[in-house]
XYZ file of C-alpha atoms in Angstrom:
163
model
C 109.165 -134.654 -8.329
C 109.767 -134.203 -12.076
C 112.082 -131.279 -12.713
C 113.066 -129.936 -16.126
C 115.528 -127.238 -17.111
C 114.730 -125.497 -20.368
C 115.197 -122.250 -22.250
C 112.984 -119.449 -20.995
C 110.189 -118.168 -23.209
C 108.199 -114.927 -23.046
C 105.460 -116.898 -21.238
C 107.899 -117.324 -18.310
C 108.544 -113.580 -17.906
C 106.134 -112.950 -15.030
C 107.425 -115.936 -13.017
C 111.024 -114.827 -13.579
C 110.184 -111.342 -12.270
C 108.370 -112.716 -9.195
C 111.320 -114.914 -8.216
C 113.826 -112.117 -8.809
C 111.811 -109.552 -6.854
C 111.375 -111.907 -3.893
C 115.141 -112.422 -3.827
C 115.774 -108.666 -3.934
C 113.284 -107.976 -1.140
C 114.741 -110.619 1.175
C 118.475 -110.395 0.529
C 121.270 -108.090 1.532
C 121.760 -107.161 -2.108
C 120.180 -103.888 -3.017
C 119.419 -104.363 -6.674
C 116.414 -102.448 -7.950
C 113.085 -104.255 -8.075
C 111.938 -105.238 -11.555
C 108.544 -103.605 -11.838
C 108.695 -103.224 -15.605
C 106.004 -104.228 -18.013
C 105.875 -107.643 -19.606
C 106.950 -106.039 -22.887
C 110.108 -104.804 -21.160
C 110.712 -108.245 -19.652
C 110.287 -109.843 -23.087
C 112.818 -107.350 -24.483
C 115.197 -108.373 -21.660
C 114.842 -112.023 -22.702
C 115.409 -111.134 -26.369
C 118.506 -109.075 -25.531
C 120.234 -112.114 -24.067
C 120.157 -113.872 -27.405
C 121.481 -117.332 -28.215
C 124.987 -116.732 -26.814
C 123.661 -115.724 -23.378
C 120.652 -117.933 -22.645
C 118.118 -117.593 -19.868
C 117.046 -120.954 -18.438
C 114.145 -121.840 -16.184
C 113.577 -124.783 -13.876
C 110.049 -126.125 -14.034
C 108.411 -128.468 -11.527
C 104.857 -129.676 -12.050
C 104.126 -126.865 -14.500
C 105.518 -124.090 -12.260
C 108.698 -122.073 -12.709
C 110.652 -122.484 -9.456
C 114.052 -121.095 -10.465
C 115.848 -119.355 -13.269
C 119.385 -118.616 -14.283
C 121.145 -116.800 -17.055
C 124.416 -116.215 -18.778
C 124.821 -112.550 -19.573
C 127.554 -110.423 -21.036
C 130.183 -109.395 -18.553
C 131.658 -105.919 -18.386
C 135.144 -106.552 -19.786
C 136.892 -104.384 -17.182
C 139.683 -106.892 -16.954
C 139.856 -107.693 -20.653
C 138.653 -111.281 -20.402
C 137.907 -112.880 -23.745
C 134.392 -114.273 -24.169
C 133.590 -114.024 -20.503
C 130.047 -114.409 -19.250
C 128.441 -113.774 -15.895
C 125.995 -116.195 -14.359
C 122.897 -115.406 -12.331
C 120.874 -117.951 -10.372
C 117.617 -117.319 -8.497
C 115.652 -120.062 -6.734
C 112.125 -119.617 -5.394
C 112.196 -119.453 -1.607
C 110.211 -122.651 -1.048
C 112.679 -124.586 -3.232
C 115.965 -123.334 -1.775
C 118.174 -126.055 -0.360
C 116.760 -128.759 -2.642
C 119.655 -128.951 -5.111
C 118.015 -126.860 -7.808
C 120.727 -124.194 -7.725
C 123.415 -126.822 -8.272
C 121.552 -128.405 -11.186
C 120.982 -125.018 -12.757
C 124.614 -123.947 -12.323
C 125.840 -127.233 -13.847
C 123.560 -126.689 -16.828
C 124.728 -123.080 -17.247
C 128.375 -124.193 -17.147
C 127.779 -126.859 -19.789
C 125.808 -124.422 -21.950
C 128.602 -121.822 -21.696
C 131.195 -124.447 -22.645
C 129.113 -125.614 -25.629
C 128.711 -122.007 -26.794
C 132.481 -121.556 -26.796
C 132.823 -119.208 -23.845
C 136.189 -119.293 -22.096
C 135.391 -118.022 -18.610
C 132.412 -117.526 -16.303
C 132.387 -114.875 -13.610
C 130.049 -114.971 -10.629
C 129.515 -112.032 -8.337
C 128.031 -112.573 -4.895
C 127.512 -110.370 -1.894
C 130.271 -111.256 0.568
C 127.694 -112.364 3.144
C 125.974 -114.825 0.794
C 127.801 -117.885 2.044
C 125.490 -120.360 0.306
C 126.037 -118.770 -3.124
C 129.794 -118.619 -2.643
C 129.868 -122.268 -1.489
C 127.700 -123.377 -4.437
C 130.090 -121.802 -6.927
C 133.161 -123.154 -5.120
C 131.655 -126.662 -5.254
C 131.433 -126.261 -9.044
C 135.089 -125.302 -9.438
C 134.892 -121.517 -9.210
C 137.780 -119.802 -7.432
C 137.739 -116.409 -5.776
C 139.566 -113.817 -7.855
C 138.659 -110.556 -6.112
C 136.785 -108.896 -3.292
C 135.679 -105.392 -4.082
C 133.572 -102.727 -2.503
C 131.009 -101.893 -5.187
C 128.489 -99.149 -5.658
C 126.777 -97.862 -8.743
C 123.829 -98.512 -10.967
C 123.223 -101.993 -9.512
C 123.420 -101.082 -5.835
C 121.982 -98.262 -3.717
C 124.759 -98.538 -1.139
C 128.300 -99.819 -0.869
C 128.364 -103.589 -0.964
C 131.246 -106.010 -0.478
C 131.225 -108.286 -3.533
C 133.127 -111.528 -4.013
C 134.013 -112.297 -7.626
C 134.519 -115.958 -8.470
C 135.817 -117.285 -11.772
C 135.700 -120.600 -13.596
C 137.850 -121.246 -16.639
C 136.161 -123.501 -19.158
């Protein structure tokens, strides 16, 4: 099956939202659903800009996964640190797409001159933690988080990869 990874465009906004919302509805994470308009989703894509790209994985003309590098809250004073996000459509999980996407995000971050990538995963998301560990990320913290992202306390594992 031909698979391509490319930069997201505004035409991909609806597919990105569908994949994200499915993940939110079926995971232990309690992020808010993205029910915004397409204009708001396009603004989200634009806000990432060239230093923090959003990528999509396309198979046979359909978007089946997406990932992004976004700015990281510099609580710990990291220089040029980014945070990765990876979402794979349910019917494509376990097919290696997440690994391909993470490899591409790492290479893109390195080429853009970033020094560090941070990944945050719910402590019970073993597959996500294992995926990042397989790509050289090491656990740097476990925190109990609550706030604008979550509607309840959530144990979060933070993993880091130096580039």
